[in-house]
Amino acid sequence: MVPPLPSPRPHPLNPMHHQLRLHGPRRQLPPRRRRISRHGPLPRRDPRLHSSLRRRLRQHRNPLRSMAWVLDPVAVSASEFRMRACLGLLELRPTVIRGNASEILGLAGAQRIQSSKGADSSHESLDAMDAAKSLALKTGAIVAVSGAVDFITDGSRAVGAHNGVPMMQKITATGCTVTALIAAFVAVVPSNAFEAAACALSIFGLAGELGMDMARGPASLRMHMIDSLYSLNEETVISRVRIASL
Amino acid sequence: MVPPLPSPRPHPLNPMHHQLRLHGPRRQLPPRRRRISRHGPLPRRDPRLHSSLRRRLRQHRNPLRSMAWVLDPVAVSASEFRMRACLGLLELRPTVIRGNASEILGLAGAQRIQSSKGADSSHESLDAMDAAKSLALKTGAIVAVSGAVDFITDGSRAVGAHNGVPMMQKITATGCTVTALIAAFVAVVPSNAFEAAACALSIFGLAGELGMDMARGPASLRMHMIDSLYSLNEETVISRVRIASL
Amino acid sequence: MVPPLPSPRPHPLNPMHHQLRLHGPRRQLPPRRRRISRHGPLPRRDPRLHSSLRRRLRQHRNPLRSMAWVLDPVAVSASEFRMRACLGLLELRPTVIRGNASEILGLAGAQRIQSSKGADSSHESLDAMDAAKSLALKTGAIVAVSGAVDFITDGSRAVGAHNGVPMMQKITATGCTVTALIAAFVAVVPSNAFEAAACALSIFGLAGELGMDMARGPASLRMHMIDSLYSLNEETVISRVRIASL
C-alpha cells in the first residue's frame, strides 16, 4: 500500500503573477519566502555568466518564474562557473531541485566542495537532509535528493522514497533521467510538486526493481528498466511503491 | 512478394555538371525544374546563417550540388533559424528529403507551425501528401515522409512503405536512423534514389517487425531492431517487404 | 595462463619533476628521450589552435606533464586541425597513445592520409608496428594499436593482446571505450603503463568474447559486453586472457 502522504498545504495563487504571459502549465506559487540574500544577487555584467541566462535574469516578465520547472545542479561544486550559473537559476525559482547529496550540500552552502568528483556524489543522501531543508526554505522549491535512499522535502515535511536497487547508481545518467521523470510528473500536477516528485522517484526506483529481475549487469539493467517503466500498470505501482515519512 | 516498382524515368546526365570535381558518387541529376522562386534566394549576409553554410552557398562548383545526399529537416518549424538553414540547404539540391509530416508540411510552406512540438510530428503522415509532392516538384528531390505509413514521392509517383510497428515511434532518433539508412542506400544507386529511399524505409520497418517479436518495450525493441537489421538476409527481405503504389 | 610479461624496466623518478604541484597519481617518468624535433614545436600563435590548449602549452608547470593520461588521436589524419591538436598534445607527453592502425600511422608520420575514412581504420593493425615503435621512441609514450590483433609497444618491447571478437569492430565507440579502460588501468599503476595497457586491451577483448556467447548482433553484443565487463572475476581473467610477445 502507498502510505498516505501528509496533506499538501494550500498554495494560494500569487496575485503578483496574474498578468504574466504563460507558455506552460500555470505554476501555483507558494507564498514568497526569504530570498537567497546570503549570497546577494548575481552581478549583472559578470562576463562568465552565459549571455542568454543574463538576458533571462533581466526580464521582468520571466516565463520561468511562472512555469513549473526542475533544476538539476549537475556537478555544481566542480567549478565556479557551474556554481554561479546554478545560483542564477535559483533566482528564477525552480519548482523542484533534484540532485545527489554532494550537489545539494554544495548548492545549499554556495560553496565549491574541494573533494568533488565530477558528477558523482561523495556523500550519503541522508547527510544532506539539513542542507536540503535549508535550501527548500531559502528558495521555496521542493528539494529531492537521490542516493541509496531518495528523499524529498519542502523544508518542513520530508518523505523517503524507498524503491530502487543499488546497481542503478552504476548507470550513467540515471540522475538526469529521474530529473526528467520528475519534470513530467510535476507538469501534470504543478500545484502538488511535493507529491509528484516523491511519486516520480519511487516509480523510477520501482522500474529499477522490476528491471533488476531480468538484468545481468548495468547495461541490461538500463534496458530492462526503460522497458519496465513503459509497461508499468496501476496495480504494480499501488502494491509496490514505498513512500514513507522520515 | 515485392510489388514491381514503377520503372524509373531516365535521368540524362546533365552536361552542366560534367566539369565538376567530384568527391562522392556521381549524381545523375534529373532535368532542372522550377527553383524555389516563391521564397527567393537566401540573403547572403544574414548574420543568423552559419558562416560555413553561407560560404558553401557562394561556391559555384559546390560539391553538394553534384553528390547524392539526404536532407533531414529536423524540427524545421520550431524556429526561424532552423527554417532559414533548411531553405538554404534546399538550394543545394538534396537528392532526398526525409521528414515527418509536420516537418514536410512546414518546409513545403516555408512556414513555422505554431503548434510545433519540437522534433515530434503532430500530423498523420498522409496529411502531408500534397505538400510532399509540391516540395518534390519545387526542389527536384525525392521526398520521403515517415509516420504510421511511410510514403515516398518524386512529385508524380508515390509509393507507400507499409512495414514497421507503432512502437518504433516511441524510440528517440528512429527518424535520424532511417535518414542515415536512406543515405546508405542512395549512395549505392544514386540514379535510382526513389527506389533506394523506398527500400530503405521498408527494410527499416521490417527490422522493426522482426525486433518486435523479441521486444518487451521500447528499449529492447531498439536493441533487437539493430540486431535484426544486421542479420537480414535476401530471403526475408523479398518475402516480407511491402511497398505499394498509393 | 597469462604468459609472464617481460619485466618492466626501472623508471627512476625524474628529479626535474619533484617540485610540481600534483593533481593526480604521480607519474613515474621514464628517462627523457629525443623530443619530436622532426616536426618542431607548435607555433604559439597559430589561430587554429584552440586557445585553452595553447595556454596549457605555455604553462611551465603543466599538470598534464606530471599525470598519467591517455591520448586517443581520433581520426587524426582527417583534418589539419586534428593533426595540429594531436601534435600539440604529444608535447604534453601522454603516458599512453591508443589508436587504430591508420591513426598511429598518421600521427607517427605527422601526415594526413588522403584515403582517410573518418574515424575508421583502413589499415591492418600490424601494418602500424614500425610506426608505433617509432612513435613510442619519439614521445616516451606506450603506444597501443587496436584492430583485429591489438598490440602494445614501448618502442623496444611489443606484446599482442589476442582476446576479442570481430563483431566488436561493428560497434561505434569501442575504440573510445577501450581508451577509457586503459586510462582506468593506468591510473592504478602509472609506473607500469605498458602492463596496464596490455591488460586493459585483453580484458576488454575478453568481455567481448563473453558477450558474444549471448549476442545476436552488434546491439546486443554491446549490452552483453558491458555486462560481462561488470561481472568479470579473477578466475575468468586468469584462465582466458591471452597476452603474448610479438
XYZ file of C-alpha atoms in Angstrom:
738
model
C 0.000 0.000 0.000
C 1.111 3.539 -0.628
C 1.278 5.208 2.772
C -0.920 8.318 2.809
C 1.154 11.411 2.145
C 0.894 14.367 4.502
C -1.886 16.512 3.056
C -0.485 19.295 0.874
C -0.507 22.828 2.181
C -2.761 25.203 0.287
C -0.884 27.215 -2.347
C -2.903 30.401 -2.902
C -2.414 31.874 -6.346
C 0.031 34.694 -6.029
C -1.654 37.862 -7.371
C 1.742 39.228 -8.438
C 1.823 36.659 -11.197
C -1.632 37.078 -12.667
C -0.517 39.286 -15.522
C 2.241 37.045 -16.848
C 2.081 35.648 -20.354
C 2.209 31.897 -19.882
C 3.991 29.360 -22.032
C 3.345 26.316 -19.906
C 1.178 24.902 -17.135
C 0.432 27.628 -14.621
C 2.508 27.325 -11.516
C 0.742 27.589 -8.192
C 3.359 29.591 -6.342
C 3.816 29.136 -2.616
C 3.918 32.350 -0.588
C 7.254 34.074 -1.159
C 9.867 33.365 1.420
C 13.206 34.942 2.165
C 15.334 35.351 -0.968
C 18.872 33.986 -1.091
C 20.117 37.181 0.492
C 23.129 35.439 1.939
C 24.751 35.322 -1.458
C 23.323 38.524 -2.888
C 22.020 38.799 -6.426
C 24.208 37.780 -9.330
C 26.304 40.621 -10.702
C 24.561 41.589 -13.921
C 27.597 42.047 -16.088
C 29.609 39.075 -14.962
C 31.349 38.058 -18.180
C 31.448 34.446 -17.130
C 27.675 34.212 -16.962
C 26.175 32.957 -20.208
C 24.614 35.904 -22.028
C 21.271 34.220 -22.670
C 20.981 33.415 -18.984
C 21.822 37.030 -18.099
C 19.176 38.239 -20.532
C 16.589 36.000 -18.939
C 17.509 37.222 -15.485
C 16.865 40.780 -16.610
C 13.413 40.011 -17.968
C 10.789 41.225 -15.584
C 8.065 39.014 -17.016
C 10.244 35.955 -16.990
C 8.291 32.901 -18.163
C 10.397 30.601 -15.970
C 9.046 32.453 -12.946
C 5.516 31.308 -13.745
C 6.135 27.783 -15.049
C 6.761 24.546 -13.242
C 10.352 23.510 -13.893
C 13.078 21.374 -12.344
C 16.680 22.420 -11.686
C 19.291 19.649 -11.772
C 22.512 21.258 -10.457
C 24.842 18.747 -12.130
C 28.292 18.781 -10.514
C 27.576 22.273 -9.165
C 30.589 22.129 -6.875
C 33.014 21.192 -9.615
C 33.614 24.708 -10.936
C 32.978 28.356 -10.192
C 31.090 28.652 -13.483
C 28.638 25.901 -12.596
C 28.021 27.306 -9.115
C 27.400 30.782 -10.492
C 25.037 29.505 -13.178
C 23.064 27.444 -10.652
C 22.787 30.341 -8.198
C 21.475 32.453 -11.067
C 18.920 29.787 -11.921
C 17.811 29.647 -8.275
C 16.741 33.281 -8.677
C 14.255 32.062 -11.291
C 12.569 29.966 -8.598
C 12.623 26.340 -9.736
C 9.629 24.257 -8.658
C 11.868 21.305 -7.801
C 15.622 20.977 -7.297
C 16.885 17.418 -7.831
C 20.481 16.498 -7.058
C 22.648 13.981 -5.288
C 23.862 14.653 -1.743
C 27.084 16.380 -2.818
C 25.254 18.651 -5.230
C 22.630 19.692 -2.671
C 25.264 20.243 0.025
C 27.288 22.340 -2.400
C 24.339 24.376 -3.650
C 22.909 24.961 -0.167
C 26.261 26.263 1.050
C 27.029 28.038 -2.242
C 30.479 26.559 -1.856
C 32.712 24.514 -4.028
C 33.442 21.168 -2.424
C 37.139 20.569 -2.870
C 36.850 16.805 -2.929
C 34.169 16.996 -5.625
C 34.452 14.048 -8.026
C 32.706 15.383 -11.112
C 29.023 14.489 -11.274
C 29.164 11.593 -8.780
C 28.217 12.018 -5.152
C 30.807 11.534 -2.450
C 28.201 11.778 0.331
C 25.357 9.583 1.583
C 21.991 11.070 0.655
C 20.737 11.499 4.239
C 23.855 13.557 5.108
C 22.240 16.269 3.023
C 18.944 16.394 4.958
C 19.659 19.646 6.810
C 21.123 21.286 3.721
C 18.114 20.183 1.660
C 15.619 21.587 4.166
C 17.518 24.861 4.369
C 17.715 25.092 0.561
C 13.974 24.421 0.291
C 13.181 27.150 2.822
C 15.500 29.656 1.153
C 14.254 29.081 -2.393
C 10.653 27.928 -1.999
C 11.476 24.867 -4.094
C 10.817 21.224 -3.343
C 14.246 19.605 -2.912
C 14.708 15.975 -3.971
C 17.943 14.212 -3.067
C 18.662 10.907 -4.760
C 21.021 8.260 -3.470
C 20.839 4.924 -1.689
C 17.675 6.346 -0.083
C 15.912 9.077 -2.044
C 14.198 11.782 -0.048
C 12.044 14.787 -0.816
C 11.493 17.857 1.348
C 9.747 21.198 1.179
C 11.647 22.488 4.195
C 9.230 21.253 6.843
C 7.986 17.854 5.653
C 10.341 15.121 4.447
C 9.477 11.764 2.912
C 11.715 8.946 1.771
C 11.218 7.071 -1.497
C 12.466 3.605 -0.704
C 12.236 1.865 -4.064
C 15.297 1.184 -6.172
C 18.304 -1.120 -6.410
C 21.966 -0.254 -5.794
C 23.040 -1.123 -9.349
C 21.054 1.846 -10.686
C 23.887 4.032 -9.422
C 26.259 2.222 -11.809
C 24.310 3.507 -14.835
C 25.449 6.826 -16.260
C 22.690 9.455 -16.410
C 20.171 7.820 -14.074
C 20.158 11.122 -12.183
C 19.335 13.093 -15.322
C 16.657 10.550 -16.206
C 14.882 10.792 -12.874
C 15.028 14.593 -13.119
C 13.236 14.365 -16.466
C 10.669 12.000 -14.949
C 10.066 14.424 -12.055
C 9.510 17.204 -14.600
C 6.949 15.054 -16.415
C 5.107 14.261 -13.181
C 5.215 17.865 -11.931
C 3.885 19.097 -15.285
C 0.718 17.061 -14.652
C 0.059 18.461 -11.155
C 2.230 21.565 -10.702
C 0.316 22.524 -7.564
C 1.362 19.271 -5.870
C 5.038 19.257 -6.758
C 5.986 17.598 -3.474
C 3.772 14.573 -4.116
C 4.676 14.499 -7.809
C 8.414 14.445 -7.091
C 8.022 11.713 -4.460
C 5.976 9.568 -6.852
C 8.411 10.062 -9.724
C 11.385 8.995 -7.595
C 9.526 5.945 -6.259
C 8.239 4.817 -9.614
C 11.657 5.191 -11.186
C 13.073 3.069 -8.371
C 10.292 0.531 -8.901
C 11.179 0.317 -12.593
C 14.726 -0.420 -11.447
C 13.494 -3.219 -9.166
C 11.439 -4.782 -11.954
C 14.311 -4.418 -14.419
C 16.728 -5.999 -11.939
C 14.731 -9.253 -12.083
C 15.890 -9.673 -15.681
C 19.275 -7.906 -15.652
C 22.752 -9.455 -15.721
C 24.635 -6.187 -15.264
C 24.334 -2.404 -15.591
C 23.855 -2.410 -19.380
C 20.958 -4.861 -19.393
C 19.509 -3.218 -16.268
C 19.366 0.062 -18.164
C 17.406 -1.580 -20.977
C 15.052 -3.583 -18.766
C 14.450 -0.531 -16.562
C 13.229 1.549 -19.515
C 11.077 -1.358 -20.709
C 9.627 -1.724 -17.194
C 8.875 1.979 -16.967
C 6.976 1.655 -20.259
C 4.974 -1.377 -19.097
C 4.074 -0.267 -15.544
C 0.417 -0.621 -14.623
C -1.599 0.832 -11.783
C -1.771 -2.410 -9.831
C 2.005 -2.840 -9.710
C 2.517 0.794 -8.757
C -0.042 0.682 -5.933
C 1.203 -2.593 -4.496
C 4.941 -1.904 -4.687
C 5.633 1.833 -4.321
C 7.123 2.587 -0.897
C 6.987 6.216 0.268
C 7.287 6.949 4.000
C 7.763 9.951 6.255
C 11.306 10.429 7.517
C 6.441 -10.535 -52.935
C 7.832 -7.096 -53.593
C 5.379 -5.420 -55.944
C 7.186 -4.209 -59.057
C 8.061 -0.539 -58.735
C 7.076 1.850 -61.491
C 10.037 1.828 -63.874
C 12.356 4.757 -63.179
C 12.340 7.668 -65.561
C 15.566 8.124 -67.500
C 17.882 10.662 -65.861
C 20.115 12.004 -68.645
C 23.449 13.229 -67.386
C 23.243 16.959 -67.138
C 26.050 18.430 -69.280
C 26.230 21.453 -66.954
C 27.788 19.234 -64.339
C 30.420 17.462 -66.371
C 33.244 19.732 -65.296
C 32.701 19.451 -61.560
C 35.374 17.949 -59.353
C 33.633 15.073 -57.599
C 34.104 13.949 -54.021
C 31.449 11.258 -53.977
C 29.324 9.021 -56.169
C 28.295 10.934 -59.256
C 24.738 12.120 -59.044
C 22.527 11.526 -62.024
C 20.659 14.797 -61.975
C 17.061 14.925 -63.141
C 16.257 17.694 -65.605
C 16.171 21.010 -63.733
C 12.751 22.125 -62.657
C 11.453 25.398 -61.325
C 13.619 26.751 -58.488
C 12.094 27.719 -55.150
C 11.287 31.135 -56.529
C 8.400 31.560 -54.127
C 10.778 32.164 -51.260
C 13.569 33.866 -53.157
C 17.235 33.158 -52.532
C 18.649 33.413 -49.037
C 20.044 36.838 -48.206
C 23.796 36.397 -48.445
C 24.807 38.378 -45.404
C 22.178 37.176 -42.996
C 24.116 37.097 -39.724
C 21.974 34.290 -38.407
C 23.047 31.944 -41.186
C 26.010 29.825 -40.189
C 29.100 31.194 -41.915
C 30.276 27.854 -43.282
C 26.860 27.304 -44.829
C 26.968 30.788 -46.365
C 30.402 30.079 -47.776
C 29.151 26.881 -49.353
C 26.198 28.652 -50.866
C 28.566 31.085 -52.559
C 30.693 28.367 -54.103
C 29.888 27.988 -57.751
C 31.358 24.496 -58.008
C 29.645 23.289 -54.902
C 30.369 19.601 -54.298
C 26.968 19.124 -52.639
C 25.374 20.050 -55.949
C 26.928 17.022 -57.609
C 26.719 14.432 -54.822
C 23.861 12.298 -53.627
C 22.834 13.492 -50.174
C 19.819 13.458 -47.871
C 18.321 16.438 -46.036
C 16.567 15.703 -42.731
C 14.816 18.966 -41.760
C 14.649 18.160 -38.033
C 12.028 20.301 -36.272
C 12.243 22.810 -39.134
C 9.122 24.605 -37.926
C 10.383 25.065 -34.385
C 12.481 28.167 -35.024
C 13.245 30.816 -37.612
C 16.890 29.731 -37.583
C 16.067 26.136 -38.477
C 13.698 27.165 -41.260
C 16.263 29.534 -42.748
C 19.030 26.926 -42.597
C 16.826 24.289 -44.254
C 15.715 26.651 -47.021
C 19.386 27.404 -47.657
C 20.154 23.697 -47.846
C 17.297 23.196 -50.322
C 19.217 25.494 -52.683
C 21.977 22.876 -52.685
C 19.518 20.377 -54.192
C 19.315 17.399 -51.839
C 18.740 14.053 -53.546
C 16.233 13.018 -50.877
C 14.367 14.969 -48.201
C 13.229 12.775 -45.282
C 10.987 14.164 -42.566
C 7.850 13.501 -40.585
C 4.539 15.002 -41.696
C 4.921 18.191 -39.643
C 8.413 18.809 -40.958
C 7.433 18.308 -44.601
C 4.321 20.478 -44.208
C 6.431 23.187 -42.584
C 9.226 23.036 -45.147
C 6.859 22.926 -48.133
C 5.045 26.010 -46.877
C 8.243 27.664 -45.600
C 6.201 28.477 -42.518
C 6.667 27.955 -38.850
C 3.899 25.773 -37.459
C 2.789 27.393 -34.238
C 1.717 24.157 -32.584
C 5.095 22.589 -33.372
C 6.150 20.199 -30.606
C 9.902 20.050 -31.083
C 11.029 17.182 -33.286
C 7.844 15.090 -32.963
C 5.141 15.144 -35.589
C 1.699 16.438 -34.730
C 0.263 15.322 -38.085
C -0.573 11.992 -39.720
C 1.910 11.177 -42.475
C -0.656 11.059 -45.305
C -1.831 14.598 -44.417
C 1.448 15.712 -45.938
C 0.946 14.037 -49.342
C 0.136 17.215 -51.265
C 2.880 19.177 -49.520
C 5.380 16.393 -50.223
C 4.506 16.266 -53.924
C 4.739 20.025 -54.211
C 8.085 20.072 -52.377
C 9.416 17.332 -54.673
C 8.360 19.258 -57.784
C 9.836 22.517 -56.495
C 13.194 21.085 -55.458
C 13.739 18.092 -57.731
C 14.282 15.937 -54.654
C 12.658 12.652 -53.724
C 10.547 13.359 -50.624
C 10.129 10.608 -48.016
C 7.621 11.116 -45.212
C 7.780 8.738 -42.282
C 4.957 8.041 -39.867
C 2.358 5.359 -39.235
C 2.521 4.805 -43.014
C 5.755 5.864 -44.700
C 5.497 7.197 -48.227
C 7.906 8.327 -50.896
C 7.200 10.644 -53.823
C 9.062 12.323 -56.643
C 6.171 14.687 -57.307
C 4.306 12.474 -59.739
C 4.665 8.909 -58.445
C 4.001 7.980 -54.813
C 4.542 4.646 -53.086
C 3.835 3.581 -49.533
C 6.267 1.544 -47.443
C 3.987 -0.487 -45.212
C 6.446 -2.268 -42.942
C 7.005 -1.202 -39.353
C 5.417 -1.334 -35.901
C 3.883 1.532 -33.902
C 6.346 1.192 -31.008
C 9.177 2.350 -33.288
C 7.795 5.865 -32.842
C 8.490 5.596 -29.092
C 12.233 5.301 -29.730
C 14.176 8.555 -29.833
C 16.114 9.074 -33.079
C 14.396 6.454 -35.244
C 13.834 9.262 -37.749
C 17.516 10.160 -37.824
C 18.398 6.476 -38.152
C 16.178 5.884 -41.153
C 17.587 9.032 -42.778
C 21.075 7.571 -42.398
C 19.861 4.276 -43.866
C 18.340 6.098 -46.849
C 21.671 7.853 -47.407
C 23.460 4.492 -47.384
C 21.004 3.012 -49.891
C 21.052 6.084 -52.154
C 24.869 6.075 -52.139
C 24.756 2.626 -53.780
C 22.373 3.623 -56.594
C 22.246 7.434 -56.728
C 20.477 7.326 -60.082
C 17.556 5.410 -58.546
C 17.041 7.470 -55.414
C 13.286 6.909 -55.467
C 13.629 3.131 -55.325
C 16.528 3.327 -52.866
C 14.568 5.505 -50.433
C 11.504 3.252 -50.640
C 13.608 0.148 -49.979
C 15.440 1.761 -47.057
C 12.180 2.764 -45.366
C 10.658 -0.687 -45.885
C 13.682 -2.583 -44.699
C 13.990 -0.404 -41.619
C 10.328 -1.106 -40.873
C 10.934 -4.822 -41.435
C 13.805 -4.729 -38.934
C 11.316 -3.201 -36.500
C 8.827 -6.027 -37.139
C 11.490 -8.679 -36.575
C 12.774 -6.897 -33.467
C 9.238 -6.610 -32.096
C 8.998 -10.413 -31.925
C 11.627 -10.337 -29.178
C 10.997 -6.943 -27.533
C 9.354 -6.196 -24.184
C 9.352 -2.422 -24.590
C 10.970 0.458 -26.470
C 14.464 -0.092 -25.047
C 14.694 -3.754 -26.006
C 12.975 -3.039 -29.339
C 15.749 -0.588 -30.150
C 18.383 -3.250 -29.478
C 16.610 -6.084 -31.288
C 15.865 -3.800 -34.247
C 19.560 -3.019 -34.775
C 20.422 -6.710 -34.394
C 17.721 -7.602 -36.933
C 18.982 -5.022 -39.394
C 22.429 -6.600 -39.094
C 21.126 -10.152 -39.636
C 18.680 -9.539 -42.510
C 19.028 -11.871 -45.462
C 17.718 -11.665 -49.001
C 15.004 -14.261 -48.476
C 13.445 -12.413 -45.542
C 13.615 -9.099 -47.366
C 11.999 -10.469 -50.532
C 9.231 -12.303 -48.707
C 8.319 -9.595 -46.204
C 8.985 -6.134 -47.668
C 5.705 -4.420 -48.558
C 5.927 -1.478 -50.964
C 2.787 -0.448 -52.879
C 1.627 2.415 -55.060
C -0.569 4.949 -53.288
C 47.583 -18.919 -18.232
C 48.731 -15.366 -18.630
C 52.186 -15.564 -20.169
C 54.690 -13.724 -17.977
C 55.260 -10.220 -19.285
C 58.798 -9.039 -19.916
C 59.879 -7.489 -16.628
C 59.404 -3.720 -16.672
C 62.433 -1.518 -16.957
C 63.148 0.576 -13.875
C 61.684 4.070 -14.132
C 63.751 6.271 -11.802
C 61.851 9.268 -10.535
C 62.908 12.206 -12.587
C 64.236 14.884 -10.193
C 63.092 17.600 -12.617
C 59.530 16.828 -11.651
C 59.815 16.748 -7.894
C 58.630 20.296 -7.405
C 55.446 20.034 -9.452
C 52.084 20.549 -7.805
C 50.225 17.314 -8.447
C 46.547 16.893 -9.234
C 46.575 13.177 -9.883
C 48.539 9.975 -9.340
C 52.231 10.748 -9.614
C 53.656 9.670 -12.903
C 56.869 7.726 -12.827
C 58.532 9.312 -15.814
C 60.877 7.280 -17.973
C 64.213 8.941 -18.740
C 63.640 11.701 -21.303
C 64.278 10.696 -24.858
C 64.593 12.676 -28.042
C 61.752 15.196 -28.438
C 59.676 15.314 -31.613
C 62.277 17.525 -33.204
C 61.331 16.345 -36.676
C 58.178 18.407 -36.595
C 59.409 21.280 -34.448
C 57.336 22.863 -31.711
C 53.853 24.111 -32.457
C 53.719 27.752 -33.493
C 52.481 29.556 -30.416
C 50.093 31.951 -32.060
C 48.513 29.617 -34.556
C 44.937 30.894 -34.644
C 43.622 27.461 -35.480
C 44.927 26.003 -32.240
C 42.318 26.067 -29.503
C 43.192 28.858 -27.075
C 42.897 26.729 -23.940
C 45.267 24.198 -25.451
C 47.716 26.999 -26.327
C 47.502 28.312 -22.783
C 48.296 24.899 -21.401
C 51.239 24.507 -23.711
C 52.677 27.747 -22.351
C 52.403 26.655 -18.738
C 55.776 25.631 -17.449
C 54.389 23.646 -14.525
C 51.856 21.874 -16.651
C 49.888 19.338 -14.586
C 49.461 17.078 -17.630
C 53.247 16.698 -17.690
C 53.185 15.020 -14.287
C 49.981 12.954 -14.511
C 49.269 9.652 -16.153
C 46.974 10.257 -19.113
C 45.985 8.639 -22.410
C 45.848 10.324 -25.813
C 43.325 8.928 -28.310
C 44.120 10.641 -31.635
C 40.652 10.122 -33.125
C 40.708 10.475 -36.920
C 43.946 12.452 -36.635
C 44.554 12.202 -40.367
C 41.149 13.523 -41.329
C 41.963 17.219 -40.984
C 44.817 19.647 -40.486
C 43.171 20.864 -37.277
C 43.097 17.411 -35.725
C 46.707 16.699 -36.667
C 47.873 20.010 -35.216
C 45.937 19.489 -31.986
C 47.321 15.968 -31.556
C 50.900 17.072 -32.221
C 50.397 19.760 -29.581
C 49.117 17.171 -27.127
C 52.138 14.961 -27.827
C 54.272 17.787 -26.414
C 52.465 17.243 -23.107
C 53.864 13.698 -23.004
C 50.914 11.303 -22.815
C 51.553 8.128 -20.826
C 49.754 6.020 -23.430
C 48.673 6.706 -27.007
C 45.810 4.453 -28.162
C 44.636 4.471 -31.762
C 43.799 2.241 -34.688
C 46.412 1.484 -37.327
C 45.500 4.436 -39.558
C 45.618 6.871 -36.664
C 49.015 5.666 -35.436
C 50.453 5.662 -38.967
C 49.143 9.186 -39.476
C 50.372 10.513 -36.142
C 53.795 8.863 -36.430
C 54.311 10.414 -39.852
C 52.600 13.686 -38.891
C 50.869 13.376 -42.241
C 47.318 13.443 -43.370
C 46.368 10.169 -45.011
C 44.449 11.047 -48.133
C 42.332 7.914 -48.132
C 41.322 8.537 -44.504
C 37.755 7.369 -43.876
C 36.806 9.380 -40.810
C 37.438 7.549 -37.554
C 37.598 4.030 -39.040
C 40.875 2.349 -39.830
C 41.748 1.477 -43.397
C 44.848 -0.479 -42.349
C 45.518 -3.778 -40.578
C 46.810 -3.184 -37.055
C 50.162 -4.946 -37.563
C 50.924 -2.686 -40.564
C 51.464 0.020 -37.966
C 54.101 -1.850 -35.924
C 57.098 0.148 -37.158
C 55.218 3.434 -36.899
C 54.070 2.565 -33.379
C 57.595 1.721 -32.217
C 58.971 4.900 -33.734
C 56.182 6.976 -32.143
C 56.872 5.362 -28.758
C 60.590 6.128 -29.004
C 59.983 9.717 -30.100
C 57.422 10.552 -27.419
C 58.285 8.274 -24.497
C 54.687 7.030 -24.506
C 53.398 3.483 -24.552
C 51.635 3.044 -27.911
C 48.616 0.728 -28.112
C 47.187 -0.125 -31.532
C 43.798 -1.782 -31.637
C 42.441 -3.825 -34.515
C 41.934 -7.463 -35.430
C 45.032 -8.065 -33.268
C 45.724 -5.451 -30.602
C 49.342 -4.740 -29.786
C 51.213 -2.604 -27.306
C 54.765 -1.301 -27.567
C 57.121 0.961 -25.683
C 59.482 1.170 -28.649
C 61.567 -1.871 -27.820
C 59.172 -4.482 -26.429
C 55.912 -5.385 -28.178
C 53.136 -7.683 -26.972
C 49.915 -8.724 -28.652
C 46.575 -8.851 -26.856
C 44.768 -11.670 -28.604
C 41.339 -11.565 -26.987
C 38.317 -10.143 -28.778
C 35.789 -10.952 -31.498
C 35.479 -9.370 -34.954
C 31.960 -8.037 -34.326
C 33.346 -5.603 -31.724
C 34.550 -3.510 -34.656
C 30.925 -3.093 -35.773
C 30.082 -1.213 -32.562
C 30.526 2.543 -32.657
C 32.877 3.882 -29.961
C 34.550 0.617 -28.938
C 37.845 2.414 -29.545
C 36.906 5.268 -27.223
C 35.716 2.750 -24.638
C 38.942 0.797 -24.582
C 40.884 4.065 -24.302
C 38.864 4.906 -21.193
C 39.529 1.427 -19.813
C 43.269 1.840 -20.419
C 43.146 5.153 -18.546
C 41.434 3.443 -15.604
C 44.035 0.658 -15.523
C 46.977 3.051 -15.912
C 45.618 5.232 -13.093
C 46.010 2.256 -10.751
C 49.634 1.526 -11.674
C 51.017 4.544 -13.546
C 54.553 3.228 -13.223
C 53.617 0.078 -15.170
C 51.698 1.671 -18.020
C 52.886 -0.960 -20.500
C 51.438 -3.832 -18.482
C 48.324 -1.848 -17.592
C 47.558 -1.041 -21.233
C 48.099 -4.655 -22.311
C 45.794 -5.929 -19.569
C 43.094 -3.368 -20.364
C 43.063 -4.315 -24.053
C 42.961 -8.046 -23.265
C 40.256 -7.776 -20.668
C 38.125 -5.625 -22.942
C 38.524 -8.254 -25.657
C 37.631 -10.967 -23.148
C 34.451 -9.089 -22.238
C 33.660 -9.111 -25.956
C 34.201 -12.886 -26.136
C 31.933 -13.489 -23.140
C 29.307 -11.088 -24.506
C 29.416 -12.792 -27.910
C 28.139 -16.025 -26.321
C 24.820 -14.270 -25.700
C 24.682 -11.759 -28.569
C 22.522 -11.874 -31.707
C 24.099 -8.835 -33.351
C 26.117 -5.687 -32.664
C 23.467 -4.019 -30.472
C 23.058 -6.936 -28.089
C 26.823 -7.561 -28.150
C 27.342 -4.016 -26.903
C 24.988 -4.631 -23.985
C 26.301 -8.086 -23.078
C 29.895 -6.844 -23.355
C 29.314 -4.123 -20.751
C 27.509 -6.612 -18.509
C 30.410 -9.063 -18.883
C 32.954 -6.388 -18.053
C 30.989 -5.690 -14.875
C 30.799 -9.366 -13.876
C 34.382 -10.445 -14.639
C 36.120 -12.347 -11.866
C 39.755 -13.153 -11.286
C 39.410 -16.792 -12.281
C 37.963 -15.989 -15.702
C 40.565 -13.314 -16.322
C 43.487 -15.568 -15.378
C 42.254 -18.529 -17.394
C 41.229 -16.679 -20.545
C 43.390 -13.576 -21.034
C 45.860 -14.118 -23.879
C 48.840 -11.747 -23.997
C 51.945 -12.841 -25.918
C 55.191 -11.311 -27.133
C 55.213 -10.388 -30.813
